[in-house]
PDB file of C-alpha atoms in Angstrom:
ATOM      1  CA  UNK A   3     116.503 185.590 155.849  1.00 61.00           C
ATOM      2  CA  UNK A   4     119.474 184.208 153.971  1.00 67.00           C
ATOM      3  CA  UNK A   5     119.133 182.615 150.568  1.00 87.00           C
ATOM      4  CA  UNK A   6     121.033 179.392 150.082  1.00 92.00           C
ATOM      5  CA  UNK A   7     120.739 177.317 146.948  1.00 94.00           C
ATOM      6  CA  UNK A   8     121.953 173.841 146.164  1.00 96.00           C
ATOM      7  CA  UNK A   9     122.399 171.923 142.963  1.00 97.00           C
ATOM      8  CA  UNK A  10     121.327 169.327 142.085  1.00 97.00           C
ATOM      9  CA  UNK A  11     118.144 169.063 144.131  1.00 95.00           C
ATOM     10  CA  UNK A  12     118.149 165.313 143.654  1.00 96.00           C
ATOM     11  CA  UNK A  13     120.033 162.658 141.759  1.00 97.00           C
ATOM     12  CA  UNK A  14     120.093 158.935 141.258  1.00 98.00           C
ATOM     13  CA  UNK A  15     123.572 157.549 140.820  1.00 97.00           C
ATOM     14  CA  UNK A  16     125.220 154.233 140.203  1.00 97.00           C
ATOM     15  CA  UNK A  17     127.445 152.531 142.706  1.00 97.00           C
ATOM     16  CA  UNK A  18     131.100 153.462 142.327  1.00 98.00           C
ATOM     17  CA  UNK A  19     130.500 156.858 140.759  1.00 98.00           C
ATOM     18  CA  UNK A  20     130.953 160.298 142.306  1.00 98.00           C
ATOM     19  CA  UNK A  21     128.627 163.264 142.611  1.00 98.00           C
ATOM     20  CA  UNK A  22     129.520 166.882 143.283  1.00 98.00           C
ATOM     21  CA  UNK A  23     126.962 169.017 145.086  1.00 98.00           C
ATOM     22  CA  UNK A  24     127.133 172.777 144.800  1.00 98.00           C
ATOM     23  CA  UNK A  25     126.072 175.272 147.429  1.00 97.00           C
ATOM     24  CA  UNK A  26     125.705 179.004 146.853  1.00 96.00           C
ATOM     25  CA  UNK A  27     124.934 181.555 149.550  1.00 93.00           C
ATOM     26  CA  UNK A  28     123.734 185.081 148.964  1.00 91.00           C
ATOM     27  CA  UNK A  29     126.232 186.853 151.167  1.00 90.00           C
ATOM     28  CA  UNK A  30     129.854 186.410 152.036  1.00 92.00           C
ATOM     29  CA  UNK A  31     130.497 184.168 155.009  1.00 90.00           C
ATOM     30  CA  UNK A  32     133.657 182.766 156.467  1.00 89.00           C
ATOM     31  CA  UNK A  33     132.278 179.356 157.310  1.00 90.00           C
ATOM     32  CA  UNK A  34     129.956 177.012 155.512  1.00 92.00           C
ATOM     33  CA  UNK A  35     128.890 173.622 156.728  1.00 93.00           C
ATOM     34  CA  UNK A  36     127.913 170.331 155.140  1.00 96.00           C
ATOM     35  CA  UNK A  37     125.495 167.942 156.806  1.00 95.00           C
ATOM     36  CA  UNK A  38     124.177 164.513 155.969  1.00 96.00           C
ATOM     37  CA  UNK A  39     120.718 163.217 156.823  1.00 95.00           C
ATOM     38  CA  UNK A  40     120.333 159.515 156.355  1.00 95.00           C
ATOM     39  CA  UNK A  41     116.826 158.156 155.769  1.00 92.00           C
ATOM     40  CA  UNK A  42     114.634 158.648 158.819  1.00 88.00           C
ATOM     41  CA  UNK A  43     117.493 160.123 160.788  1.00 90.00           C
ATOM     42  CA  UNK A  44     118.574 163.489 162.053  1.00 91.00           C
ATOM     43  CA  UNK A  45     121.350 165.621 160.618  1.00 93.00           C
ATOM     44  CA  UNK A  46     124.997 164.879 161.179  1.00 94.00           C
ATOM     45  CA  UNK A  47     127.745 167.374 160.483  1.00 93.00           C
ATOM     46  CA  UNK A  48     130.197 166.162 157.847  1.00 96.00           C
ATOM     47  CA  UNK A  49     132.645 169.033 157.777  1.00 95.00           C
ATOM     48  CA  UNK A  50     133.207 172.742 158.163  1.00 93.00           C
ATOM     49  CA  UNK A  51     134.445 174.574 155.081  1.00 94.00           C
ATOM     50  CA  UNK A  52     136.465 177.649 155.862  1.00 90.00           C
ATOM     51  CA  UNK A  53     137.460 179.771 152.895  1.00 87.00           C
ATOM     52  CA  UNK A  54     141.165 179.657 152.263  1.00 83.00           C
ATOM     53  CA  UNK A  55     141.941 176.572 154.292  1.00 85.00           C
ATOM     54  CA  UNK A  56     141.350 172.846 154.320  1.00 89.00           C
ATOM     55  CA  UNK A  57     137.951 171.690 155.459  1.00 94.00           C
ATOM     56  CA  UNK A  58     137.669 170.320 158.974  1.00 93.00           C
ATOM     57  CA  UNK A  59     136.020 166.900 159.070  1.00 96.00           C
ATOM     58  CA  UNK A  60     134.023 165.384 161.894  1.00 94.00           C
ATOM     59  CA  UNK A  61     134.724 161.965 163.284  1.00 94.00           C
ATOM     60  CA  UNK A  62     133.676 159.291 160.839  1.00 95.00           C
ATOM     61  CA  UNK A  63     134.090 161.445 157.741  1.00 97.00           C
ATOM     62  CA  UNK A  64     137.262 161.623 155.668  1.00 97.00           C
ATOM     63  CA  UNK A  65     138.485 163.868 152.906  1.00 97.00           C
ATOM     64  CA  UNK A  66     138.995 161.041 150.424  1.00 97.00           C
ATOM     65  CA  UNK A  67     135.330 160.150 150.632  1.00 98.00           C
ATOM     66  CA  UNK A  68     133.910 163.661 150.937  1.00 98.00           C
ATOM     67  CA  UNK A  69     136.292 166.165 149.343  1.00 97.00           C
ATOM     68  CA  UNK A  70     135.168 169.740 149.816  1.00 97.00           C
ATOM     69  CA  UNK A  71     136.106 172.885 147.976  1.00 95.00           C
ATOM     70  CA  UNK A  72     135.619 176.461 149.137  1.00 95.00           C
ATOM     71  CA  UNK A  73     136.941 178.682 146.371  1.00 93.00           C
ATOM     72  CA  UNK A  74     135.352 181.918 147.621  1.00 93.00           C
ATOM     73  CA  UNK A  75     133.205 183.359 150.373  1.00 94.00           C
ATOM     74  CA  UNK A  76     129.849 182.483 148.773  1.00 94.00           C
ATOM     75  CA  UNK A  77     130.364 179.044 147.282  1.00 96.00           C
ATOM     76  CA  UNK A  78     131.281 175.515 148.285  1.00 96.00           C
ATOM     77  CA  UNK A  79     131.110 172.051 146.814  1.00 97.00           C
ATOM     78  CA  UNK A  80     130.886 168.632 148.419  1.00 98.00           C
ATOM     79  CA  UNK A  81     131.784 165.544 146.443  1.00 98.00           C
ATOM     80  CA  UNK A  82     130.521 162.143 147.463  1.00 98.00           C
ATOM     81  CA  UNK A  83     133.125 159.769 146.058  1.00 98.00           C
ATOM     82  CA  UNK A  84     132.964 156.113 145.094  1.00 98.00           C
ATOM     83  CA  UNK A  85     129.360 155.962 146.149  1.00 98.00           C
ATOM     84  CA  UNK A  86     127.593 152.983 147.660  1.00 97.00           C
ATOM     85  CA  UNK A  87     123.925 152.557 148.574  1.00 97.00           C
ATOM     86  CA  UNK A  88     124.812 153.529 152.149  1.00 97.00           C
ATOM     87  CA  UNK A  89     125.529 157.036 150.865  1.00 98.00           C
ATOM     88  CA  UNK A  90     121.877 157.504 149.960  1.00 98.00           C
ATOM     89  CA  UNK A  91     120.937 160.529 152.043  1.00 97.00           C
ATOM     90  CA  UNK A  92     119.946 164.130 151.924  1.00 96.00           C
ATOM     91  CA  UNK A  93     122.985 166.384 151.895  1.00 97.00           C
ATOM     92  CA  UNK A  94     122.502 169.899 153.165  1.00 95.00           C
ATOM     93  CA  UNK A  95     124.749 172.894 153.313  1.00 94.00           C
ATOM     94  CA  UNK A  96     124.429 175.772 155.691  1.00 91.00           C
ATOM     95  CA  UNK A  97     126.196 178.975 156.580  1.00 88.00           C
ATOM     96  CA  UNK A  98     127.247 180.528 159.839  1.00 81.00           C
ATOM     97  CA  UNK A  99     125.180 183.141 161.650  1.00 69.00           C
ATOM     98  CA  UNK A 100     121.938 181.476 162.634  1.00 62.00           C
ATOM     99  CA  UNK A 101     122.757 178.732 160.177  1.00 70.00           C
ATOM    100  CA  UNK A 102     120.142 178.885 157.502  1.00 82.00           C
ATOM    101  CA  UNK A 103     120.105 175.751 155.408  1.00 89.00           C
ATOM    102  CA  UNK A 104     119.926 175.080 151.741  1.00 89.00           C
ATOM    103  CA  UNK A 105     117.049 173.024 150.344  1.00 92.00           C
ATOM    104  CA  UNK A 106     119.151 169.890 150.334  1.00 94.00           C
ATOM    105  CA  UNK A 107     120.246 167.386 147.714  1.00 96.00           C
ATOM    106  CA  UNK A 108     118.468 164.055 147.834  1.00 96.00           C
ATOM    107  CA  UNK A 109     120.901 161.393 146.674  1.00 97.00           C
ATOM    108  CA  UNK A 110     119.916 157.846 145.852  1.00 97.00           C
ATOM    109  CA  UNK A 111     122.650 155.354 145.052  1.00 98.00           C
ATOM    110  CA  UNK A 112     121.655 152.164 143.284  1.00 97.00           C
TER     111      UNK A 112
ATOM    112  CA  UNK B 297     127.147 161.599 169.062  1.00 43.00           C
ATOM    113  CA  UNK B 298     123.954 163.609 169.097  1.00 50.00           C
ATOM    114  CA  UNK B 299     123.598 166.324 171.664  1.00 61.00           C
ATOM    115  CA  UNK B 300     119.874 166.821 171.707  1.00 67.00           C
ATOM    116  CA  UNK B 301     117.124 164.398 172.423  1.00 76.00           C
ATOM    117  CA  UNK B 302     113.605 165.387 171.526  1.00 79.00           C
ATOM    118  CA  UNK B 303     110.499 163.964 172.969  1.00 83.00           C
ATOM    119  CA  UNK B 304     108.087 162.801 172.024  1.00 89.00           C
ATOM    120  CA  UNK B 305     109.439 161.083 168.925  1.00 91.00           C
ATOM    121  CA  UNK B 306     106.031 161.401 167.348  1.00 94.00           C
ATOM    122  CA  UNK B 307     103.009 163.516 168.189  1.00 96.00           C
ATOM    123  CA  UNK B 308      99.551 163.372 166.648  1.00 97.00           C
ATOM    124  CA  UNK B 309      96.997 166.083 167.365  1.00 97.00           C
ATOM    125  CA  UNK B 310      93.920 167.740 165.908  1.00 97.00           C
ATOM    126  CA  UNK B 311      93.877 171.122 164.262  1.00 98.00           C
ATOM    127  CA  UNK B 312      93.438 173.901 166.781  1.00 97.00           C
ATOM    128  CA  UNK B 313      95.205 172.038 169.574  1.00 98.00           C
ATOM    129  CA  UNK B 314      98.560 173.041 170.964  1.00 98.00           C
ATOM    130  CA  UNK B 315     101.656 170.959 170.340  1.00 97.00           C
ATOM    131  CA  UNK B 316     104.559 170.834 172.769  1.00 97.00           C
ATOM    132  CA  UNK B 317     107.898 169.297 171.941  1.00 96.00           C
ATOM    133  CA  UNK B 318     110.810 169.007 174.309  1.00 95.00           C
ATOM    134  CA  UNK B 319     114.528 168.886 173.773  1.00 94.00           C
ATOM    135  CA  UNK B 320     117.246 167.925 176.218  1.00 94.00           C
ATOM    136  CA  UNK B 321     120.945 168.343 175.723  1.00 93.00           C
ATOM    137  CA  UNK B 322     124.095 167.358 177.534  1.00 90.00           C
ATOM    138  CA  UNK B 323     126.729 170.069 177.411  1.00 88.00           C
ATOM    139  CA  UNK B 324     126.888 173.824 177.819  1.00 88.00           C
ATOM    140  CA  UNK B 325     125.589 175.705 174.834  1.00 90.00           C
ATOM    141  CA  UNK B 326     125.894 179.088 173.177  1.00 88.00           C
ATOM    142  CA  UNK B 327     122.399 178.957 171.756  1.00 90.00           C
ATOM    143  CA  UNK B 328     119.677 176.526 170.808  1.00 92.00           C
ATOM    144  CA  UNK B 329     117.731 176.571 167.587  1.00 92.00           C
ATOM    145  CA  UNK B 330     114.559 174.934 166.376  1.00 95.00           C
ATOM    146  CA  UNK B 331     114.023 173.856 162.787  1.00 94.00           C
ATOM    147  CA  UNK B 332     111.160 172.413 160.799  1.00 96.00           C
ATOM    148  CA  UNK B 333     111.503 169.934 157.973  1.00 94.00           C
ATOM    149  CA  UNK B 334     108.657 169.022 155.673  1.00 91.00           C
ATOM    150  CA  UNK B 335     108.728 165.584 154.058  1.00 82.00           C
ATOM    151  CA  UNK B 336     112.504 165.221 153.928  1.00 69.00           C
ATOM    152  CA  UNK B 337     113.092 168.576 152.323  1.00 78.00           C
ATOM    153  CA  UNK B 338     115.369 171.370 153.477  1.00 83.00           C
ATOM    154  CA  UNK B 339     115.318 172.747 156.971  1.00 89.00           C
ATOM    155  CA  UNK B 340     113.425 175.891 157.825  1.00 91.00           C
ATOM    156  CA  UNK B 341     114.883 177.913 160.661  1.00 90.00           C
ATOM    157  CA  UNK B 342     112.159 178.681 163.177  1.00 94.00           C
ATOM    158  CA  UNK B 343     113.721 180.365 166.135  1.00 94.00           C
ATOM    159  CA  UNK B 344     117.009 180.843 167.957  1.00 92.00           C
ATOM    160  CA  UNK B 345     117.236 181.282 171.697  1.00 94.00           C
ATOM    161  CA  UNK B 346     120.487 182.297 173.323  1.00 92.00           C
ATOM    162  CA  UNK B 347     121.817 180.784 176.510  1.00 93.00           C
ATOM    163  CA  UNK B 348     121.025 183.955 178.469  1.00 94.00           C
ATOM    164  CA  UNK B 349     117.402 183.992 177.324  1.00 96.00           C
ATOM    165  CA  UNK B 350     114.594 182.076 178.960  1.00 97.00           C
ATOM    166  CA  UNK B 351     111.703 182.525 176.571  1.00 98.00           C
ATOM    167  CA  UNK B 352     111.145 183.679 173.048  1.00 97.00           C
ATOM    168  CA  UNK B 353     108.080 184.121 170.888  1.00 97.00           C
ATOM    169  CA  UNK B 354     107.575 184.164 167.156  1.00 96.00           C
ATOM    170  CA  UNK B 355     104.011 184.173 165.890  1.00 97.00           C
ATOM    171  CA  UNK B 356     102.376 180.972 167.108  1.00 98.00           C
ATOM    172  CA  UNK B 357     105.697 179.626 168.365  1.00 98.00           C
ATOM    173  CA  UNK B 358     106.931 179.872 171.915  1.00 98.00           C
ATOM    174  CA  UNK B 359     110.320 178.535 172.912  1.00 98.00           C
ATOM    175  CA  UNK B 360     111.635 178.213 176.422  1.00 98.00           C
ATOM    176  CA  UNK B 361     115.121 177.403 177.575  1.00 98.00           C
ATOM    177  CA  UNK B 362     116.181 176.135 180.968  1.00 97.00           C
ATOM    178  CA  UNK B 363     119.949 175.948 181.052  1.00 95.00           C
ATOM    179  CA  UNK B 364     119.955 174.541 184.578  1.00 96.00           C
ATOM    180  CA  UNK B 365     118.010 171.533 183.343  1.00 96.00           C
ATOM    181  CA  UNK B 366     119.637 171.594 179.916  1.00 95.00           C
ATOM    182  CA  UNK B 367     116.269 171.515 178.240  1.00 96.00           C
ATOM    183  CA  UNK B 368     114.117 173.486 175.860  1.00 96.00           C
ATOM    184  CA  UNK B 369     110.546 173.283 174.720  1.00 97.00           C
ATOM    185  CA  UNK B 370     108.781 174.363 171.556  1.00 97.00           C
ATOM    186  CA  UNK B 371     105.093 175.171 171.803  1.00 98.00           C
ATOM    187  CA  UNK B 372     103.004 175.593 168.677  1.00 98.00           C
ATOM    188  CA  UNK B 373      99.660 177.113 169.521  1.00 98.00           C
ATOM    189  CA  UNK B 374      96.458 176.672 167.531  1.00 98.00           C
ATOM    190  CA  UNK B 375      98.085 174.129 165.256  1.00 98.00           C
ATOM    191  CA  UNK B 376      97.196 173.782 161.597  1.00 97.00           C
ATOM    192  CA  UNK B 377      97.458 170.896 159.163  1.00 96.00           C
ATOM    193  CA  UNK B 378     100.292 172.807 157.491  1.00 95.00           C
ATOM    194  CA  UNK B 379     102.318 172.457 160.708  1.00 97.00           C
ATOM    195  CA  UNK B 380     102.679 168.750 159.954  1.00 97.00           C
ATOM    196  CA  UNK B 381     106.432 168.229 159.760  1.00 97.00           C
ATOM    197  CA  UNK B 382     109.456 167.014 161.657  1.00 95.00           C
ATOM    198  CA  UNK B 383     110.847 169.407 164.220  1.00 96.00           C
ATOM    199  CA  UNK B 384     114.473 169.383 165.296  1.00 95.00           C
ATOM    200  CA  UNK B 385     116.341 171.163 168.012  1.00 95.00           C
ATOM    201  CA  UNK B 386     119.979 171.933 167.425  1.00 92.00           C
ATOM    202  CA  UNK B 387     122.552 173.201 169.839  1.00 91.00           C
ATOM    203  CA  UNK B 388     125.455 175.468 169.100  1.00 86.00           C
ATOM    204  CA  UNK B 389     128.159 174.452 171.552  1.00 77.00           C
ATOM    205  CA  UNK B 390     131.250 176.288 172.615  1.00 63.00           C
ATOM    206  CA  UNK B 391     133.531 174.776 170.014  1.00 57.00           C
ATOM    207  CA  UNK B 392     135.366 177.873 168.863  1.00 56.00           C
ATOM    208  CA  UNK B 393     133.189 178.124 165.801  1.00 59.00           C
ATOM    209  CA  UNK B 394     129.524 177.572 165.149  1.00 68.00           C
ATOM    210  CA  UNK B 395     128.582 173.998 164.422  1.00 79.00           C
ATOM    211  CA  UNK B 396     125.195 172.578 165.205  1.00 86.00           C
ATOM    212  CA  UNK B 397     124.447 169.289 166.887  1.00 88.00           C
ATOM    213  CA  UNK B 398     120.979 168.041 166.084  1.00 91.00           C
ATOM    214  CA  UNK B 399     118.527 166.027 168.090  1.00 90.00           C
ATOM    215  CA  UNK B 400     116.624 163.133 166.620  1.00 90.00           C
ATOM    216  CA  UNK B 401     113.511 165.150 165.976  1.00 93.00           C
ATOM    217  CA  UNK B 402     109.797 164.990 166.677  1.00 95.00           C
ATOM    218  CA  UNK B 403     107.384 164.057 163.912  1.00 95.00           C
ATOM    219  CA  UNK B 404     104.245 166.135 164.313  1.00 97.00           C
ATOM    220  CA  UNK B 405     101.032 165.156 162.553  1.00 97.00           C
ATOM    221  CA  UNK B 406      98.185 167.634 162.666  1.00 98.00           C
ATOM    222  CA  UNK B 407      94.909 166.213 161.442  1.00 97.00           C
ATOM    223  CA  UNK B 408      92.155 168.440 160.055  1.00 93.00           C
TER     224      UNK B 408
END
């Protein structure tokens, strides 16, 4: 099975700050995905990160709030900008082809 | 909006019993996948069933898919306390590229 790692695994941040989450996959893939899981909820797709092009955002998510980078075929970052307590969630990345998921980043915003 | 709807939302059983979870979805799919999540951690991929498959087995897991009814079921046989987790179905729809739409999940509690 694929190996996907994320950093940090968890963080506690202050309102108004930003956090960048890193995702590394063990093999080259064209597409990586970022999901959000709010407390007690299911996963919702934030955006699709395609190497070499702008990320594609789902309805309700915008680039200014969740800028994404995809500098190569094994790495992506998601930034949660100008955070508020409502951003407290688990953020997970995944890759195409049977979409294995990273371990997630548990974010708490105070 | 979420594609899949699991039922039951919560299931409590004793060790050794079988656990069945169901998932319904609304649109045509390419495949359907089941995941497990322990205590809000990362998702573990359990099994993928393609739209042209009707049943698939993996160890103590059995997944069925009925595309005419737009539903799937996950059966865990001879459950163990370690199976306690949330289980999600996720559908891969014909969107031109693979994105998953998740159901709300079933919380399974297996008591020793």
